[in-house]
Amino acid sequence: MACATPHQTGRKTVRTNRPRGSGIPLRARRFRARPPIPTQGACMRPNLPTLGAPPKRSPFGTVVAVSLILGGAAGGVWWWKQRMVQATEEAAAQMPNAVPDAGAVAAAPTPAPVATDPVKAAGLERVSVSINGPLETALVNAAGSDVGPALAQVVTRTLVWWVSVPGEILRGDTLEVLYQRRTNEEPLVHAVRFTSAKLGKTLSAYRYQANGEPNARYYLSGGDELELRLERSPIDDYEQVTSLLRDGRKHKGVDFRTPVGTPIKAPFNGVVKRKNWNFSSNGNCIELVESGGKGRRALFLHLDEVDKSVKPGTRFSVGQVIAKSGNTGRSFAPHLHYQLMTQDDRVLDPYDQHKTYRRSLAAQHRSGFEAEVRRMDGLLSASVVAGK
C-alpha cells in the first residue's frame, strides 16, 4: 500500500461541517502544516509527542531467570555427586567377588617406612669409637659428658683382663659398647667388643646371669668367665672386681663389689697385727701377717663391725672366717678392699701372688647364654633400618 505524499505547503483553513440546527457554531481551526518528511522508498511513522518520562522496566523478571539458572546448575551438581557416591558403593560391594588387578595393587599408595633402631628398641645405647688418645676422651666425645666418664670406668674393668690400661691401649684400637643408663648409678654395660693392635685380634665380653646364680657376671664368647679368680681367695663369691693394680688408677689393692655381710677368709696362716686404724679412710679393718713363709701382710678394709674377740695377736688358719664385708670408712658402695704388701711396704699384686683360674658356665646354662651372645652380637652390628 502506498503512502500519500502531501504537496501543499503554507497555511490552510479546514472547515468542519456540523449538522444544521445543532446550535453549535462553526469554528475554523488553523494549524501549521508539518513540513514533509522525506522517505527513501519506505513508509515512515511520523514522530508523535511523548507525554511524561519513559516507563521504568521492572528487574523482577531478570532476577527470577538468573535464580532459576543457578538453582538448576546446583541441582545438577548435587545429583552428579550423589550418583558418584552410589557408583562407588556399588563397586566396593562387588570387590570381594572381583579378581584383584596386580597392576592396580602395585600402584596403590603405601605409607612411608619408619626408620627403627633395634638398639633403642632393646632399651640400650651403643657407642663405637676409634681410640686416638685417652680412652675416657673417646667415650666422652661419643656418649656425652654426662655419661662418658663413668662409662670409661666401667668399660676399663673389662679391658684390664686383656691388656694393661692405659699403656697397652694403642692408637687405632676400636671399641664398641652396649650400655644402659641408670638414674644415680653408673651405666650398666651389657657387651663389649674390643679390637687390639697389641694382641692382634678382636675380643668380646657379655654380661649374663644364669638361673639360680646370685650375681650377673661377664663371660667370654666360649662361656668362661672374663675375670680370673684367686685360689685361696679372701672372698668366695662377689659381683665384680671393680679395681685392679693394672687398671691405671694407681690403686694399691683389689676391690671386690659384694653385699654387706659377705664372709671374709684368711688367705694364709697368720696373726693379727692391728685392727681399725685410720678409721675415717679405712673404716673397720684388719692387718694379718703371714706366719712363716714370705711374711707377707694382708690388709682388709671397709669391713663390717669386727668382732671384739679379734685383737692383735689373734691367730687364723688359711680359709678361716676373720670378718664380714661392709661399707665403712671412705667407701662409696659395699665392697672389700684386699691388699698385699711386703715387710718393707712394697705393694704386691694379688693376681701375681695367688694362683688363678676361670669358672665356666654349667652345661645346663649354655643354650641360654649362646642365645644372649647372638642377640648382643646382632645389636653390636645392627644399623638403623626402615620399618615395615
Short mmCIF file of N, CA and C in Angstrom, two decimals, residues 9 19 27 58 61 70 79 93-95 104 127 185 198 243 248 264 300 314 318 331 336 354:
data_model
loop_
_atom_site.label_atom_id
_atom_site.label_comp_id
_atom_site.label_asym_id
_atom_site.label_seq_id
_atom_site.Cartn_x
_atom_site.Cartn_y
_atom_site.Cartn_z
N THR A 9 1.99 23.37 0.76
CA THR A 9 2.66 23.98 1.89
C THR A 9 1.97 25.26 2.22
N PRO A 19 -23.99 19.34 11.66
CA PRO A 19 -25.42 19.26 11.25
C PRO A 19 -26.10 20.54 11.62
N ARG A 27 -16.74 26.69 13.73
CA ARG A 27 -15.48 27.35 14.05
C ARG A 27 -14.41 26.85 13.10
N SER A 58 10.83 -3.25 35.13
CA SER A 58 10.98 -3.97 36.41
C SER A 58 12.08 -5.04 36.29
N GLY A 61 11.83 -9.87 36.56
CA GLY A 61 11.93 -10.96 35.59
C GLY A 61 13.36 -11.46 35.44
N LEU A 70 20.76 -20.66 38.19
CA LEU A 70 21.68 -21.10 39.25
C LEU A 70 21.15 -22.30 40.01
N TRP A 79 23.10 -33.81 42.11
CA TRP A 79 22.71 -35.12 41.56
C TRP A 79 23.93 -35.89 41.10
N ALA A 93 30.97 -52.97 46.85
CA ALA A 93 30.22 -54.18 47.20
C ALA A 93 30.57 -55.34 46.30
N GLN A 94 30.99 -55.04 45.09
CA GLN A 94 31.32 -56.10 44.15
C GLN A 94 32.79 -56.52 44.24
N MET A 95 33.66 -55.77 45.01
CA MET A 95 35.09 -56.06 45.05
C MET A 95 35.43 -57.45 45.58
N ALA A 104 47.06 -52.82 39.57
CA ALA A 104 46.42 -51.85 40.45
C ALA A 104 46.96 -51.97 41.86
N VAL A 127 77.90 -47.20 71.64
CA VAL A 127 78.96 -46.30 71.19
C VAL A 127 80.00 -47.13 70.44
N GLU A 185 73.18 -44.01 89.25
CA GLU A 185 74.06 -45.17 89.28
C GLU A 185 74.96 -45.14 88.06
N LYS A 198 97.72 -54.52 69.93
CA LYS A 198 98.71 -55.18 70.76
C LYS A 198 98.57 -56.70 70.68
N SER A 243 88.31 -52.92 90.81
CA SER A 243 89.60 -52.22 90.75
C SER A 243 90.73 -53.23 90.83
N GLY A 248 95.28 -48.62 85.87
CA GLY A 248 95.67 -47.23 85.64
C GLY A 248 95.22 -46.26 86.70
N ILE A 264 84.56 -63.03 104.99
CA ILE A 264 85.93 -62.77 104.55
C ILE A 264 86.84 -63.78 105.25
N PHE A 300 92.68 -55.85 105.04
CA PHE A 300 91.26 -55.98 104.70
C PHE A 300 90.56 -54.71 105.18
N THR A 314 95.79 -62.35 117.66
CA THR A 314 94.85 -63.44 117.34
C THR A 314 95.34 -64.17 116.09
N VAL A 318 94.46 -70.62 107.27
CA VAL A 318 94.01 -70.33 105.91
C VAL A 318 92.57 -70.83 105.72
N SER A 331 84.14 -45.18 101.65
CA SER A 331 83.64 -46.19 100.72
C SER A 331 82.34 -45.68 100.11
N LEU A 336 84.90 -55.10 99.36
CA LEU A 336 86.08 -55.46 100.14
C LEU A 336 87.31 -54.95 99.41
N HIS A 354 98.65 -65.07 94.00
CA HIS A 354 97.75 -66.23 94.09
C HIS A 354 97.76 -66.98 92.75
#
